[in-house]
Amino acid sequence: DILDPERLIQCPLVKHHRIRARRFPYHLVKCKESNPEIAKKLATCPFNARHLVPQADLSDHIMKCNDKAFVEQDVVSRSCESPQEQLNNGSTWQAPPCAEDWETDLLEGSESTFVWVSLHYSEQNFPS
């Protein structure tokens, strides 16, 4: 929780577990592993992976989830941006320059030939 990382949150799997907000994601992972039968009965909210609800209640939770508004707001704000703005707001990563020119190689009849080799191994080649 950004507002109070020390706030105690009740675990959705084991009701007597109370975990600090900053440790909650880690606890969920461990608690799911420790309680697989309980975890099978719960579904994860598509808007916030910290929300675990009974599978039968998932659609109701989705309709009421507070985090849904943040996702919808982000989608709406991005849809109002021009494609150039979307590019500017996205990743700054750029592909490195590439010296390959497949079209020229194809036109010049490149000397390199691709050879497909299929190898078949029996189990005796790879002892267990």
Coordinates of N, CA and C in Angstrom, one line a residue:
D1 N 0.8 -1.2 0.0 CA 0.0 0.0 0.0 C 0.9 1.2 0.0
I2 N 0.7 2.1 -1.0 CA 1.6 3.3 -1.1 C 1.3 4.3 0.1
L3 N 0.1 4.4 0.5 CA -0.2 5.3 1.5 C 0.3 4.9 2.9
D4 N 0.3 3.7 3.2 CA 0.8 3.2 4.5 C 1.4 1.8 4.4
P5 N 2.7 1.7 4.1 CA 3.3 0.3 3.9 C 3.3 -0.5 5.2
E6 N 3.0 0.1 6.3 CA 3.0 -0.6 7.6 C 1.6 -1.1 8.0
R7 N 0.6 -0.7 7.2 CA -0.8 -1.1 7.6 C -0.9 -2.6 7.5
L8 N -1.7 -3.2 8.4 CA -1.9 -4.6 8.4 C -3.1 -5.0 7.5
I9 N -2.9 -6.0 6.7 CA -3.9 -6.5 5.8 C -4.2 -7.9 6.1
Q10 N -5.5 -8.3 6.1 CA -5.9 -9.7 6.4 C -5.6 -10.5 5.1
C11 N -5.0 -11.7 5.3 CA -4.8 -12.6 4.2 C -6.1 -13.2 3.7
P12 N -6.3 -13.2 2.4 CA -7.6 -13.8 1.9 C -7.6 -15.4 2.0
L13 N -6.5 -16.0 2.2 CA -6.4 -17.4 2.2 C -6.6 -17.9 3.7
V14 N -5.9 -17.4 4.6 CA -5.9 -17.8 6.0 C -6.3 -16.6 6.8
K15 N -7.5 -16.5 7.3 CA -8.1 -15.3 7.9 C -7.4 -14.8 9.1
H16 N -6.7 -15.7 9.9 CA -5.9 -15.2 11.0 C -4.5 -14.6 10.7
H17 N -4.1 -14.7 9.4 CA -2.9 -14.1 9.0 C -3.1 -12.6 8.8
R18 N -2.3 -11.8 9.4 CA -2.3 -10.3 9.3 C -0.9 -9.9 8.8
I19 N -0.8 -9.3 7.7 CA 0.5 -9.0 7.1 C 0.6 -7.5 6.8
R20 N 1.8 -7.0 6.9 CA 2.1 -5.6 6.6 C 1.9 -5.4 5.1
A21 N 1.4 -4.3 4.7 CA 1.1 -4.0 3.3 C 2.3 -4.2 2.4
R22 N 3.4 -3.8 2.9 CA 4.6 -3.9 2.0 C 5.1 -5.3 1.8
R23 N 4.7 -6.2 2.7 CA 5.1 -7.6 2.5 C 4.0 -8.5 1.9
F24 N 2.8 -7.9 1.7 CA 1.6 -8.6 1.3 C 1.8 -9.4 0.0
P25 N 2.3 -8.9 -1.1 CA 2.5 -9.7 -2.3 C 3.4 -10.9 -2.1
Y26 N 4.4 -10.8 -1.3 CA 5.3 -11.9 -1.0 C 4.6 -13.0 -0.2
H27 N 3.8 -12.5 0.8 CA 3.0 -13.4 1.6 C 2.0 -14.2 0.8
L28 N 1.3 -13.5 -0.2 CA 0.4 -14.2 -1.0 C 1.0 -15.4 -1.8
V29 N 2.2 -15.2 -2.3 CA 2.8 -16.2 -3.1 C 3.1 -17.4 -2.2
K30 N 3.7 -17.2 -1.0 CA 4.0 -18.2 -0.1 C 2.8 -18.9 0.5
C31 N 1.8 -18.1 0.8 CA 0.6 -18.7 1.4 C -0.2 -19.6 0.4
K32 N -0.2 -19.2 -0.9 CA -0.8 -20.0 -1.9 C -0.1 -21.3 -2.0
E33 N 1.2 -21.3 -1.9 CA 2.0 -22.6 -2.0 C 1.7 -23.4 -0.8
S34 N 1.6 -22.8 0.4 CA 1.3 -23.6 1.6 C -0.1 -24.1 1.7
N35 N -1.0 -23.4 1.0 CA -2.4 -23.8 1.1 C -3.1 -24.0 -0.2
P36 N -2.6 -25.0 -1.0 CA -3.1 -25.1 -2.4 C -4.6 -25.4 -2.5
E37 N -5.1 -26.1 -1.5 CA -6.6 -26.4 -1.6 C -7.4 -25.2 -1.4
I38 N -7.0 -24.3 -0.6 CA -7.7 -23.0 -0.4 C -7.5 -22.2 -1.6
A39 N -6.3 -22.1 -2.1 CA -5.9 -21.3 -3.3 C -6.7 -21.7 -4.5
K40 N -7.0 -23.0 -4.7 CA -7.8 -23.5 -5.8 C -9.2 -22.9 -5.9
K41 N -9.7 -22.6 -4.7 CA -11.1 -22.1 -4.6 C -11.2 -20.6 -4.8
L42 N -10.0 -19.9 -4.9 CA -10.0 -18.4 -5.1 C -9.6 -18.1 -6.5
A43 N -10.1 -16.9 -7.0 CA -9.8 -16.4 -8.3 C -9.1 -15.0 -8.1
T44 N -8.2 -14.7 -9.0 CA -7.4 -13.5 -8.9 C -8.1 -12.4 -9.8
C45 N -8.3 -11.2 -9.2 CA -8.9 -10.1 -9.9 C -8.0 -9.7 -11.0
P46 N -8.5 -9.4 -12.2 CA -7.7 -9.0 -13.3 C -7.2 -7.5 -13.2
F47 N -7.7 -6.8 -12.3 CA -7.2 -5.4 -12.1 C -6.2 -5.2 -11.0
N48 N -6.1 -6.2 -10.0 CA -5.2 -6.2 -8.9 C -4.9 -7.6 -8.4
A49 N -3.7 -8.1 -8.7 CA -3.4 -9.5 -8.3 C -3.4 -9.7 -6.8
R50 N -3.5 -8.6 -6.0 CA -3.6 -8.8 -4.6 C -5.1 -9.1 -4.1
H51 N -6.0 -9.0 -5.0 CA -7.4 -9.3 -4.7 C -7.7 -10.7 -5.1
L52 N -7.8 -11.5 -4.1 CA -8.2 -12.9 -4.2 C -9.6 -13.1 -3.7
V53 N -10.5 -13.6 -4.5 CA -11.9 -13.7 -4.1 C -12.4 -15.1 -4.4
P54 N -13.5 -15.6 -3.8 CA -14.0 -16.9 -4.1 C -14.4 -16.9 -5.6
Q55 N -14.1 -18.0 -6.3 CA -14.4 -18.0 -7.8 C -15.8 -17.6 -8.1
A56 N -16.8 -18.0 -7.3 CA -18.2 -17.7 -7.6 C -18.4 -16.2 -7.5
D57 N -17.6 -15.4 -6.8 CA -17.8 -14.0 -6.6 C -17.0 -13.1 -7.5
L58 N -16.2 -13.7 -8.4 CA -15.3 -13.0 -9.2 C -16.0 -11.9 -10.1
S59 N -17.1 -12.3 -10.8 CA -17.7 -11.3 -11.7 C -18.3 -10.2 -10.9
D60 N -18.8 -10.4 -9.7 CA -19.3 -9.4 -8.9 C -18.2 -8.4 -8.4
H61 N -17.1 -9.1 -8.0 CA -15.9 -8.3 -7.6 C -15.4 -7.4 -8.8
I62 N -15.4 -7.9 -10.0 CA -14.9 -7.2 -11.1 C -15.8 -5.9 -11.4
M63 N -17.1 -6.1 -11.2 CA -18.0 -5.0 -11.4 C -17.7 -3.9 -10.4
K64 N -17.3 -4.2 -9.1 CA -17.2 -3.3 -8.0 C -15.7 -2.9 -7.7
C65 N -14.8 -3.5 -8.3 CA -13.4 -3.3 -8.0 C -12.9 -1.9 -8.1
N66 N -12.4 -1.3 -7.1 CA -11.9 0.1 -7.1 C -10.8 0.3 -8.1
D67 N -9.9 -0.7 -8.3 CA -8.8 -0.6 -9.2 C -9.2 -0.6 -10.7
K68 N -10.4 -1.1 -11.0 CA -10.9 -1.1 -12.3 C -10.9 0.4 -12.9
A69 N -11.3 1.3 -12.0 CA -11.3 2.7 -12.5 C -10.0 3.2 -12.9
F70 N -8.9 2.8 -12.3 CA -7.5 3.2 -12.7 C -7.2 2.7 -14.0
V71 N -7.5 1.4 -14.3 CA -7.2 0.8 -15.6 C -8.0 1.5 -16.7
E72 N -9.3 1.6 -16.4 CA -10.2 2.3 -17.4 C -9.7 3.7 -17.7
Q73 N -9.3 4.4 -16.7 CA -8.9 5.8 -16.8 C -7.6 5.8 -17.7
D74 N -6.7 4.9 -17.5 CA -5.5 4.8 -18.3 C -5.8 4.5 -19.7
V75 N -6.7 3.6 -20.0 CA -7.1 3.2 -21.3 C -7.7 4.4 -22.0
V76 N -8.6 5.1 -21.4 CA -9.3 6.3 -22.0 C -8.3 7.4 -22.3
S77 N -7.4 7.7 -21.3 CA -6.4 8.7 -21.6 C -5.5 8.4 -22.7
R78 N -5.1 7.1 -22.8 CA -4.2 6.7 -23.9 C -5.0 6.7 -25.3
S79 N -6.3 6.4 -25.3 CA -7.0 6.4 -26.5 C -7.2 7.8 -27.1
C80 N -7.1 8.8 -26.2 CA -7.3 10.2 -26.6 C -6.0 10.8 -27.2
E81 N -4.8 10.1 -26.9 CA -3.6 10.6 -27.4 C -3.4 10.2 -28.9
S82 N -2.6 11.1 -29.6 CA -2.3 10.8 -31.0 C -1.3 9.6 -31.0
P83 N -1.2 8.9 -32.1 CA -0.2 7.8 -32.1 C 1.2 8.3 -31.8
Q84 N 1.6 9.5 -32.2 CA 2.9 10.0 -31.9 C 3.1 10.3 -30.4
E85 N 2.0 10.8 -29.8 CA 2.1 11.0 -28.3 C 2.3 9.6 -27.6
Q86 N 1.5 8.6 -28.1 CA 1.6 7.3 -27.5 C 3.1 6.8 -27.6
L87 N 3.7 7.0 -28.8 CA 5.1 6.6 -28.9 C 6.0 7.3 -28.0
N88 N 5.8 8.6 -27.9 CA 6.6 9.5 -27.0 C 6.5 9.1 -25.5
N89 N 5.3 8.6 -25.1 CA 5.0 8.3 -23.7 C 5.4 6.8 -23.4
G90 N 5.8 6.1 -24.5 CA 6.1 4.7 -24.3 C 7.6 4.5 -24.0
S91 N 8.1 3.4 -24.4 CA 9.5 3.0 -24.1 C 10.4 3.9 -24.9
T92 N 11.6 4.2 -24.3 CA 12.6 5.0 -25.0 C 13.6 4.1 -25.7
W93 N 13.4 2.7 -25.6 CA 14.3 1.8 -26.2 C 14.2 1.9 -27.7
Q94 N 15.3 1.8 -28.4 CA 15.4 1.8 -29.9 C 16.2 0.6 -30.3
A95 N 15.8 0.0 -31.4 CA 16.6 -1.1 -31.9 C 17.9 -0.6 -32.4
P96 N 19.0 -1.4 -32.2 CA 20.3 -1.0 -32.7 C 20.3 -1.1 -34.2
P97 N 21.2 -0.4 -34.9 CA 21.2 -0.4 -36.3 C 21.6 -1.8 -36.8
C98 N 21.0 -2.2 -37.9 CA 21.2 -3.6 -38.4 C 21.9 -3.5 -39.8
A99 N 23.0 -4.2 -39.9 CA 23.8 -4.2 -41.1 C 23.2 -5.2 -42.2
E100 N 22.3 -6.1 -41.8 CA 21.7 -7.1 -42.7 C 20.7 -6.4 -43.6
D101 N 20.8 -6.8 -44.9 CA 19.8 -6.4 -45.9 C 19.3 -7.6 -46.6
W102 N 18.2 -8.2 -46.2 CA 17.7 -9.4 -46.7 C 17.3 -9.2 -48.2
E103 N 16.7 -8.1 -48.5 CA 16.2 -7.9 -49.8 C 17.4 -7.9 -50.8
T104 N 18.4 -7.2 -50.5 CA 19.6 -7.1 -51.4 C 20.2 -8.5 -51.5
D105 N 20.4 -9.2 -50.4 CA 20.9 -10.6 -50.5 C 20.1 -11.5 -51.4
L106 N 18.8 -11.3 -51.3 CA 17.9 -12.2 -52.1 C 18.1 -11.8 -53.6
L107 N 18.1 -10.5 -53.9 CA 18.3 -10.1 -55.3 C 19.6 -10.5 -55.9
E108 N 20.7 -10.5 -55.0 CA 22.0 -10.8 -55.5 C 22.3 -12.3 -55.5
G109 N 21.3 -13.1 -55.0 CA 21.5 -14.5 -55.0 C 22.6 -14.9 -54.1
S110 N 22.4 -14.5 -52.9 CA 23.5 -14.8 -51.8 C 24.0 -16.2 -51.9
E111 N 25.3 -16.3 -51.7 CA 26.1 -17.5 -51.8 C 25.8 -18.5 -50.7
S112 N 25.3 -17.9 -49.5 CA 25.1 -18.8 -48.4 C 23.7 -19.5 -48.6
T113 N 23.8 -20.8 -48.3 CA 22.6 -21.6 -48.4 C 22.2 -22.1 -47.1
F114 N 20.9 -22.0 -46.8 CA 20.4 -22.5 -45.5 C 20.1 -24.0 -45.7
V115 N 20.6 -24.8 -44.8 CA 20.4 -26.2 -44.8 C 19.7 -26.7 -43.5
W116 N 18.5 -27.3 -43.7 CA 17.7 -27.8 -42.6 C 18.2 -29.2 -42.3
V117 N 18.7 -29.4 -41.0 CA 19.2 -30.8 -40.6 C 18.3 -31.3 -39.5
S118 N 17.8 -32.5 -39.7 CA 16.9 -33.1 -38.7 C 17.7 -34.3 -38.1
L119 N 17.9 -34.2 -36.8 CA 18.6 -35.3 -36.1 C 17.7 -36.1 -35.3
H120 N 17.8 -37.4 -35.4 CA 16.9 -38.3 -34.6 C 17.8 -39.1 -33.6
Y121 N 17.4 -39.0 -32.4 CA 18.2 -39.7 -31.4 C 17.3 -40.7 -30.7
S122 N 17.8 -41.8 -30.4 CA 17.1 -42.8 -29.6 C 17.4 -42.6 -28.2
E123 N 16.6 -43.2 -27.3 CA 16.7 -43.0 -25.9 C 18.1 -43.6 -25.4
Q124 N 18.6 -44.5 -26.1 CA 19.9 -45.1 -25.7 C 21.1 -44.1 -25.8
N125 N 20.9 -43.0 -26.7 CA 21.9 -42.0 -26.8 C 21.9 -41.1 -25.6
F126 N 20.8 -41.0 -24.9 CA 20.7 -40.1 -23.7 C 20.3 -40.9 -22.5
P127 N 21.3 -41.5 -21.8 CA 20.9 -42.3 -20.6 C 20.2 -41.4 -19.5
S128 N 19.3 -42.0 -18.8 CA 18.6 -41.2 -17.8 C 19.4 -41.1 -16.5

